[in-house]
CSV table of C-alpha atoms in Angstrom, one decimal:
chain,number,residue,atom,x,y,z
A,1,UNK,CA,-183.6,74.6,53.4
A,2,UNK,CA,-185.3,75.0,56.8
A,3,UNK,CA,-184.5,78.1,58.6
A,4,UNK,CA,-183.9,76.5,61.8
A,5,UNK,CA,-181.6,73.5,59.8
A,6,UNK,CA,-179.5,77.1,58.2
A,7,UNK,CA,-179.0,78.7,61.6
A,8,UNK,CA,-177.7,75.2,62.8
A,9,UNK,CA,-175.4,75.0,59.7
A,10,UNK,CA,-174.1,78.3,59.4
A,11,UNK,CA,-173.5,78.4,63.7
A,12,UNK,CA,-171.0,75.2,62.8
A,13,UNK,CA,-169.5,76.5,59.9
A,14,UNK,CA,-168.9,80.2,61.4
A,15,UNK,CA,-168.3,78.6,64.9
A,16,UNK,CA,-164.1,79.8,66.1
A,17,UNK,CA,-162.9,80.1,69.4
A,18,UNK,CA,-161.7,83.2,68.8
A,19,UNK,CA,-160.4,86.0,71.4
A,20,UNK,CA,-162.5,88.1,73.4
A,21,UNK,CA,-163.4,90.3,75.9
A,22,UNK,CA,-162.8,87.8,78.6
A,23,UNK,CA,-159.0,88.2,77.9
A,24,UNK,CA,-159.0,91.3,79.4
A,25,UNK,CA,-160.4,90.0,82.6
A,26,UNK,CA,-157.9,89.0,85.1
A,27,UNK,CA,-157.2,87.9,88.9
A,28,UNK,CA,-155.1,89.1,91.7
A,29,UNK,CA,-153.8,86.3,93.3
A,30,UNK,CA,-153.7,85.8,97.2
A,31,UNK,CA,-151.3,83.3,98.2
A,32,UNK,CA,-153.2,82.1,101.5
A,33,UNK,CA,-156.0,80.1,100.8
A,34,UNK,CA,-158.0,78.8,104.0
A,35,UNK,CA,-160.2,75.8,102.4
A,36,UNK,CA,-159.8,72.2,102.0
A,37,UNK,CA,-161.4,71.0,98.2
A,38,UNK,CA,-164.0,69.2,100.2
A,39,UNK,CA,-165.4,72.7,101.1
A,40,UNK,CA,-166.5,73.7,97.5
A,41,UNK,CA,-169.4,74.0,96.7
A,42,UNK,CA,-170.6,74.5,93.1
A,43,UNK,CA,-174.6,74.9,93.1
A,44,UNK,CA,-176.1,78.3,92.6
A,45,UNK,CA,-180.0,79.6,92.3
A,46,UNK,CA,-182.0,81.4,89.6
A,47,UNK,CA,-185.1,82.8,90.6
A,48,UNK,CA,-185.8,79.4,92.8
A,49,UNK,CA,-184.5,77.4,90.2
A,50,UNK,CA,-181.5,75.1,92.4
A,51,UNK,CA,-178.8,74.4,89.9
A,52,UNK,CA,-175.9,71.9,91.2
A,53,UNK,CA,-173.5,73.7,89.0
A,54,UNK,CA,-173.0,77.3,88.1
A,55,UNK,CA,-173.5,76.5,84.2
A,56,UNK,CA,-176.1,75.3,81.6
A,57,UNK,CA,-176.8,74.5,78.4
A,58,UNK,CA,-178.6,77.7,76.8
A,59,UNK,CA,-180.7,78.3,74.1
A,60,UNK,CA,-180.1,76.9,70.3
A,61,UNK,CA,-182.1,75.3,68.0
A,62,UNK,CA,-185.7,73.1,67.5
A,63,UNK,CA,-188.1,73.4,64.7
A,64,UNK,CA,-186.9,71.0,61.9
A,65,UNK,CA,-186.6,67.2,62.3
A,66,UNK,CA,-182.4,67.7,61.5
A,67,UNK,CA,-182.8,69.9,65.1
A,68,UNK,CA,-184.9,67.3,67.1
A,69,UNK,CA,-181.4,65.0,66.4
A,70,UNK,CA,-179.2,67.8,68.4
A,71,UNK,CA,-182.0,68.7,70.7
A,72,UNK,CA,-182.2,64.9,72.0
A,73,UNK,CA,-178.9,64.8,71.8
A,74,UNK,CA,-178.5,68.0,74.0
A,75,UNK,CA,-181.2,66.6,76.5
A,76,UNK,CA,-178.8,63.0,77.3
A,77,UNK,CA,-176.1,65.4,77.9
A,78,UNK,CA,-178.4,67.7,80.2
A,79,UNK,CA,-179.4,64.3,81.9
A,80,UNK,CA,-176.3,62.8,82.3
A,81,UNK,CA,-174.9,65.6,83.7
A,82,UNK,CA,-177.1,67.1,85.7
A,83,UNK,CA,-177.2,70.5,83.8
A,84,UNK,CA,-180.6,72.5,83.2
A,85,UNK,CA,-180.9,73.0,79.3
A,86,UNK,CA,-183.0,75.3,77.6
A,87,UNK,CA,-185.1,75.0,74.1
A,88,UNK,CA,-184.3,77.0,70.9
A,89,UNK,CA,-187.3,79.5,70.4
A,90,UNK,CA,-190.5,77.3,70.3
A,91,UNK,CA,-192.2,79.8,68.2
A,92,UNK,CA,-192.1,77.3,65.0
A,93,UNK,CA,-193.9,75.0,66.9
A,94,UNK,CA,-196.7,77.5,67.9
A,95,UNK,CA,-196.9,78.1,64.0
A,96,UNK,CA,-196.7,74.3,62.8
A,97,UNK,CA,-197.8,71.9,65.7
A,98,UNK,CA,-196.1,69.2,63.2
A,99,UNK,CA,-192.5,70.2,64.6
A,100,UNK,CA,-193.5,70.2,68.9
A,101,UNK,CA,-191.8,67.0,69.2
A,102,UNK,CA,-188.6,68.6,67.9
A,103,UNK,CA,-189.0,70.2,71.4
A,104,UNK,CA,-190.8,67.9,73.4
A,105,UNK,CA,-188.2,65.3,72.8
A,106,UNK,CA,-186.2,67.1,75.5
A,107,UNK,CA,-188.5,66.4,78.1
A,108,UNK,CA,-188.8,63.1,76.9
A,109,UNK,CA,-185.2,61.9,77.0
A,110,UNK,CA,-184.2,64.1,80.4
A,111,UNK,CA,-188.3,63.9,82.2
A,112,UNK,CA,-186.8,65.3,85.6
A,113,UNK,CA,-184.2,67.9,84.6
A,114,UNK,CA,-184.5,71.6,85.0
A,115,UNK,CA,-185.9,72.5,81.1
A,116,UNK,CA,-186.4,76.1,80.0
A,117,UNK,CA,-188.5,77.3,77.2
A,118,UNK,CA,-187.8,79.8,74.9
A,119,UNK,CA,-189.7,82.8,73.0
A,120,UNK,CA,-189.5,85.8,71.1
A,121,UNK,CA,-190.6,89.0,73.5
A,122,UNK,CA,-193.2,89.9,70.6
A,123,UNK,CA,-194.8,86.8,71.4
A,124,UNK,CA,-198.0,87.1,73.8
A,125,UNK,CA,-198.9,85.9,77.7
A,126,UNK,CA,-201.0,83.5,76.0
A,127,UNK,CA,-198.2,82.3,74.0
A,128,UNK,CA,-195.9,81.9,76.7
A,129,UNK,CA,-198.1,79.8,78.9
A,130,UNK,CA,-198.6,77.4,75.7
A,131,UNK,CA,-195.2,76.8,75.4
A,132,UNK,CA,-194.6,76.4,79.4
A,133,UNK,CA,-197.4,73.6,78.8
A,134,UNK,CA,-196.2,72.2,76.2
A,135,UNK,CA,-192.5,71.5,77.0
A,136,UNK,CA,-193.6,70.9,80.9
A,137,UNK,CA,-190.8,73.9,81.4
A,138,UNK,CA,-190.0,75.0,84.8
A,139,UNK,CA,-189.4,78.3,83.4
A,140,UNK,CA,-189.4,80.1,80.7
A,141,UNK,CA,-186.5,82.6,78.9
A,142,UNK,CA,-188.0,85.4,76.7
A,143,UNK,CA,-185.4,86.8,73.7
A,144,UNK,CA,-184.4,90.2,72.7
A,145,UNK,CA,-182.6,90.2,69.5
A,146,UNK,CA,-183.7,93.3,67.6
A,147,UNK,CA,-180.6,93.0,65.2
A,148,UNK,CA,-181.2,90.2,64.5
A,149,UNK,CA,-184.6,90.7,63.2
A,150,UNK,CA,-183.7,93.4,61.5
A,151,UNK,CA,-181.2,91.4,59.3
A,152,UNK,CA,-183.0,88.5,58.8
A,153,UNK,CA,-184.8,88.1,55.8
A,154,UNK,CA,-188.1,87.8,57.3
A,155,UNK,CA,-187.7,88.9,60.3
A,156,UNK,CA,-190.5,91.3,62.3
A,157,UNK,CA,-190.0,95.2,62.2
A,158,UNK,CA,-192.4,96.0,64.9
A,159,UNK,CA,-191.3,96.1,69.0
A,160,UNK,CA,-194.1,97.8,70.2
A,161,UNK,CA,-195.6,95.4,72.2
A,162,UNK,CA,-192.4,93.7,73.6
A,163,UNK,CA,-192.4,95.4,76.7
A,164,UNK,CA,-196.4,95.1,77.6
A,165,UNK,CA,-195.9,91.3,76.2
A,166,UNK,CA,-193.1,90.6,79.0
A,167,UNK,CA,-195.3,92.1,81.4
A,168,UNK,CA,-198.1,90.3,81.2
A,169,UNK,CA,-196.1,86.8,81.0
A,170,UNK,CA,-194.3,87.7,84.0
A,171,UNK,CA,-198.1,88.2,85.7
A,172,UNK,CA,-199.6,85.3,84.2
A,173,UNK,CA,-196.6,82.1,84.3
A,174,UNK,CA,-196.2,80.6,87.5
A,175,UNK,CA,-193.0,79.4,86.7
A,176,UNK,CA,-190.2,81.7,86.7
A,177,UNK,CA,-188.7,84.2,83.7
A,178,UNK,CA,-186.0,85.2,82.5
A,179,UNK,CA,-185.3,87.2,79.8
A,180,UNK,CA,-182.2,87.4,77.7
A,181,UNK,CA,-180.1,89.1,74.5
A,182,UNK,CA,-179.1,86.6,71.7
A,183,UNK,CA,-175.7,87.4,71.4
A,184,UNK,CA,-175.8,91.4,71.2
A,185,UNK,CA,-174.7,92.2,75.3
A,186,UNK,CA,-177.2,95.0,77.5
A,187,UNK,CA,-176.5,98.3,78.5
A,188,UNK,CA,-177.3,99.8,81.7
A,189,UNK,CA,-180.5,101.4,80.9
A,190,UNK,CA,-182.2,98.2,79.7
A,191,UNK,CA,-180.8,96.2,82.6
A,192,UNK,CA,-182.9,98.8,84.9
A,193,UNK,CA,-185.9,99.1,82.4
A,194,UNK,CA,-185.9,95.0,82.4
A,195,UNK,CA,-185.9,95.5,86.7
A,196,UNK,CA,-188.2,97.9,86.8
A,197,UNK,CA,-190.6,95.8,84.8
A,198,UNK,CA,-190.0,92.8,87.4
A,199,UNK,CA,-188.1,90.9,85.5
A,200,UNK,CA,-186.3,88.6,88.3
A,201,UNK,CA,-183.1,87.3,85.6
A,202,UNK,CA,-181.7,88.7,82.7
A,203,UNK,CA,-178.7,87.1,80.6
A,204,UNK,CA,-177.1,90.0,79.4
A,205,UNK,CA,-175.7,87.5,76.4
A,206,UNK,CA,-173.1,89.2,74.8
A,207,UNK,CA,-171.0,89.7,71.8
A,208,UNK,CA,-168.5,87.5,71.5
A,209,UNK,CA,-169.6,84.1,70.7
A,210,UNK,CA,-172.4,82.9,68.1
A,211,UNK,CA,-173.6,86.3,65.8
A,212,UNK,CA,-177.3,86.5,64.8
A,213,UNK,CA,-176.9,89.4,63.0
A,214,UNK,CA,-173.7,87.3,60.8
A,215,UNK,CA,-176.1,84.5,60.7
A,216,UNK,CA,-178.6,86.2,59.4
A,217,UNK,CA,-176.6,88.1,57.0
A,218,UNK,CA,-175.2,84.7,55.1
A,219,UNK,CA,-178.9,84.0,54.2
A,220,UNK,CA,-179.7,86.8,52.1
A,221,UNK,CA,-178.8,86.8,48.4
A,222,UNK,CA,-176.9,90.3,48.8
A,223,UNK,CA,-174.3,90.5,52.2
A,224,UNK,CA,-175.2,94.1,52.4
A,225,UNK,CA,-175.2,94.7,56.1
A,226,UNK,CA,-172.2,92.7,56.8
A,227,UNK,CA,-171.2,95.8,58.6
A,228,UNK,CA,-173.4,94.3,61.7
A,229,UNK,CA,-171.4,91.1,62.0
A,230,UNK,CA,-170.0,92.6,65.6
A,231,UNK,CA,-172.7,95.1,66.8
A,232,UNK,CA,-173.1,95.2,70.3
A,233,UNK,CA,-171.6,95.3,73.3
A,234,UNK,CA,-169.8,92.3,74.9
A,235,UNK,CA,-170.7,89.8,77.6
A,236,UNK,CA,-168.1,91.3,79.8
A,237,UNK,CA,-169.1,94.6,78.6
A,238,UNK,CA,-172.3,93.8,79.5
A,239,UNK,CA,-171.9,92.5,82.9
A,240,UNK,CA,-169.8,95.7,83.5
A,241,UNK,CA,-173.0,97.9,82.8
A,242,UNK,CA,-175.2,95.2,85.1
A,243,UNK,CA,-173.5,95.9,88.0
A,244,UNK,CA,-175.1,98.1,89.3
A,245,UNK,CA,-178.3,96.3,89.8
A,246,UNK,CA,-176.8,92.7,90.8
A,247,UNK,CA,-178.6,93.0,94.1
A,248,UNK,CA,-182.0,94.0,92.5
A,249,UNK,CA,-181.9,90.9,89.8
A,250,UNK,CA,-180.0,87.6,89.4
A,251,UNK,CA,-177.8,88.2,86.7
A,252,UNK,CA,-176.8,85.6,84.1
A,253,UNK,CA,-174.4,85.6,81.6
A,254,UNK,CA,-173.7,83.7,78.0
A,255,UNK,CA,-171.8,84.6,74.5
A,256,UNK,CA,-168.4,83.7,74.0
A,257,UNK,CA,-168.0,81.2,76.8
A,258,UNK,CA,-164.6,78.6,75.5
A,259,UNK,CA,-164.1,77.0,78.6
A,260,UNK,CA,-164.2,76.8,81.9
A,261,UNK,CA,-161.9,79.9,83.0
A,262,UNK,CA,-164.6,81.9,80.9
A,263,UNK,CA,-167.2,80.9,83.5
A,264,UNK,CA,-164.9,81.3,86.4
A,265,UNK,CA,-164.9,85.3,84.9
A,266,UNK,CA,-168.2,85.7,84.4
A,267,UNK,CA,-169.5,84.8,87.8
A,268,UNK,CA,-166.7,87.0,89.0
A,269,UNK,CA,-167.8,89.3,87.5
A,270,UNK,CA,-171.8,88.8,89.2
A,271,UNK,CA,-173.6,86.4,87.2
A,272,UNK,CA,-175.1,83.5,89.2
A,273,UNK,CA,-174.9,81.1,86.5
A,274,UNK,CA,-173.9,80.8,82.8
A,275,UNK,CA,-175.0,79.6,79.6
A,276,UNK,CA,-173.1,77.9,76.8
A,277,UNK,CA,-174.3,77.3,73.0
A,278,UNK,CA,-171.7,77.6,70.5
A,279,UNK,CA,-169.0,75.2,72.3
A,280,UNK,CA,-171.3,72.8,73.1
A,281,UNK,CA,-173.0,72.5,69.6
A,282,UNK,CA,-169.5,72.3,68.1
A,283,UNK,CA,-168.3,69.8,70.2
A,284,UNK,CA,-171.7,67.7,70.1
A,285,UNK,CA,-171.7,68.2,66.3
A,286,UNK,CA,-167.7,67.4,65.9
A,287,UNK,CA,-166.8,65.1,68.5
A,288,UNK,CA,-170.4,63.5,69.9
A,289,UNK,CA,-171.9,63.1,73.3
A,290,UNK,CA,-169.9,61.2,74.9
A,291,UNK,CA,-166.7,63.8,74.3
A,292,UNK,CA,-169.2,66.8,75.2
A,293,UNK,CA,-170.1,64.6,78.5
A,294,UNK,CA,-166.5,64.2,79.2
A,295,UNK,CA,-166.0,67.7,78.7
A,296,UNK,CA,-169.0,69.4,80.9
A,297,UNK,CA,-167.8,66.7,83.8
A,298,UNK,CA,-163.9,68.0,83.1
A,299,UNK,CA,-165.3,71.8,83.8
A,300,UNK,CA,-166.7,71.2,86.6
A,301,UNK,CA,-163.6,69.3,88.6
A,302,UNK,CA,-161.7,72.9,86.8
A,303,UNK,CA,-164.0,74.6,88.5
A,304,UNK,CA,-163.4,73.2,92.2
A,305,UNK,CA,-160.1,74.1,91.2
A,306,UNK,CA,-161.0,77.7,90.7
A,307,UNK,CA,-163.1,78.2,93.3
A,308,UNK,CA,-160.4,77.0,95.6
A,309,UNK,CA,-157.7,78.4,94.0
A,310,UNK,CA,-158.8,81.9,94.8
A,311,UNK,CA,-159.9,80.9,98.3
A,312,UNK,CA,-164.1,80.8,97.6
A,313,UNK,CA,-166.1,78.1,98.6
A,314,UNK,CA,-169.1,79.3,96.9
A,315,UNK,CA,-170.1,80.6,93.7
A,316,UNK,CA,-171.6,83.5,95.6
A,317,UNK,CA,-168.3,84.2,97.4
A,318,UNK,CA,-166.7,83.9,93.8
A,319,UNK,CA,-168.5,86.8,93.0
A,320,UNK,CA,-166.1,89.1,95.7
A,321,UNK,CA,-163.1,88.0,93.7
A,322,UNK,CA,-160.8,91.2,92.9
A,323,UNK,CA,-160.6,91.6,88.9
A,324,UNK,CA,-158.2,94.0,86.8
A,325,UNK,CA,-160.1,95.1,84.1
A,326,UNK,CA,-157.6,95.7,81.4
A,327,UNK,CA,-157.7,96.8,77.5
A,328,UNK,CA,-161.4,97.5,75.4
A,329,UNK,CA,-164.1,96.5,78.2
A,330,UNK,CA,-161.5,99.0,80.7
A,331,UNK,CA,-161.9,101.3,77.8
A,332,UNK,CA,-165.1,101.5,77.7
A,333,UNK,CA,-165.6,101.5,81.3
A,334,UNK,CA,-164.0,104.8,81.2
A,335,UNK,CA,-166.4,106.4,78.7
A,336,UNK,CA,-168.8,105.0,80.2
A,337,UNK,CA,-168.1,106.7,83.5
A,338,UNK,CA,-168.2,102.9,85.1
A,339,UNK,CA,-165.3,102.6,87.8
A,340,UNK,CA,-163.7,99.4,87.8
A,341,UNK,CA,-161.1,100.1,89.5
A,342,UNK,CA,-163.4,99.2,92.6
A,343,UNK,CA,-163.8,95.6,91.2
A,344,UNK,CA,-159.6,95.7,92.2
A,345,UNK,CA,-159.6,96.3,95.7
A,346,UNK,CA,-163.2,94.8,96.9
């Protein structure tokens, strides 16, 4: 079977809404709330991209023609939405120019959406421009997912280069970059090593929701590093570590997003927008576009509810909601030396 078509299997099969770190995250409630629901408003910015809403598809799949079905599928929901989408890794097609249209067809069935590419960081400048080209991507997310190369059966073993390769996209592209984990959540020190590179977003993607390193395992004849299943740290975790830096980068977050009230957290907790795989590929896969329509159109009316709930009629004011960090992420904190007790009383 095709690599790409086993990732998209095995995502289904080992997909659960399952409890996470995002339970631990809650709100203090103020009981005056100065706003009428016409106030809200939902749109957000990442690194000049305008976004109407503070959410987006993210990263999944491409390379097989079983993936160019979800990908087009993906793409009517983008465009019918209104959501910016981005491409699985577009590395296979770089490798085998007989796939491209499992990632071109995203372009074709959504031409004006926001569309972002995707890459491995061991990929070169050169690479990343072919890829911006190809896709006609107004930016472009570079990956980090050491683990999971590690685990995979044919994954790389040499990172040398990741650093100079992100460099030189970021001074070649014209269109913006991000760069992003796949699932395994940042720390602080690679948060600030990403910033002082001039990286202008990172999605910490967190632990949490789909696992690379799980994924990866299942394919190889012995399950010998099962033991990686949950390395990493999670998306709240991770967004925990980010803070400080929120005003020197635009934070994004993704992993373990089940609903709405998940993204509600997350931009609490500083990320300007959020991406969503797992739930959407389940619910494309289970129930089909129309229901995963329904549903992104449902999250954002939960959202206005949200956002005037707590009195914000922004997603940047959202960001100045006061959170109790409670349990393993508070935990952590504390090791950590992280204070959240700040996040409280702001």
């Amino acid at each position: 079977m095709n690599r790409k078509d086993e990732h998209l299997l095995l995502a289904k099969t080992q997909y659960k809404a399952k409890e996470n770190d995002f339970d631990a995250v809650s709100f203090v409630h103020q009981s005056l709330v100065a706003l009428s629901d016409d106030s809200i408003d939902l749109s957000t910015s990442i690194a000049g991209l305008s976004l109407d809403v503070p959410f987006y598809i993210n990263a999944m799949t491409g390379g097989s023609e079983k993936t160019k079905i979800f990908n087009q599928q993906l793409a009517i929901v983008a465009r019918e939405t209104g959501l910016m989408m981005a491409t699985g890794s577009v590395s296979a097609a770089l490798k085998d120019p007989s796939v491209a249209d499992s990632y071109t067809v995203i372009r074709e069935e959504n031409p004006n959406g926001l569309l972002l590419g995707n890459m491995g960081a061991g990929r070169t400048a050169e690479d990343a421009k072919k890829i911006v080209d190809l896709l006609q991507a107004d930016g472009l997310q570079i990956h980090l997912n050491v683990p999971q190369e590690l685990v995979m059966p044919e994954g790389e073993h040499d990172f040398e280069q990741w650093e100079t390769n992100i460099r030189q996209s970021l001074e070649l592209l014209e269109v913006p970059i991000l760069v992003k984990e796949v699932g395994f959540g940042m720390a602080q020190e690679t948060v600030q090593r990403l910033v002082e590179l001039g990286v202008p977003a990172i999605d910490v993607s967190g632990r949490g929701g789909t696992s690379f390193t799980k994924i990866e395992n299942s394919r190889r004849k012995r399950h010998e590093l099962a033991y990686l299943d949950q390395w990493g740290q999670s998306t709240v975790v991770s967004l925990l570590e980010a803070q400080p830096f929120a005003n020197d980068v635009t934070l994004l977050a993704s992993g373990g997003i089940r609903d709405a009230f998940d993204i509600f957290k997350a931009l609490s907790l500083g990320a300007h927008a959020v991406g969503i795989s797992g739930t959407f590929l389940h619910t494309l896969m289970s129930d089909g576009i129309d229901a995963t329509i329904q549903m992104v159109e449902d999250w954002k009316e939960q959202l206005r509810r949200l956002y005037l709930m707590t009195g914000r009629a922004t997603t940047n004011e959202v960001q100045k909601n006061q959170l109790m960090i409670t349990g393993a992420p508070r935990e952590w904190c504390d090791l950590r030396g992280i204070d959240v007790r700040k996040l409280a009383t702001r």
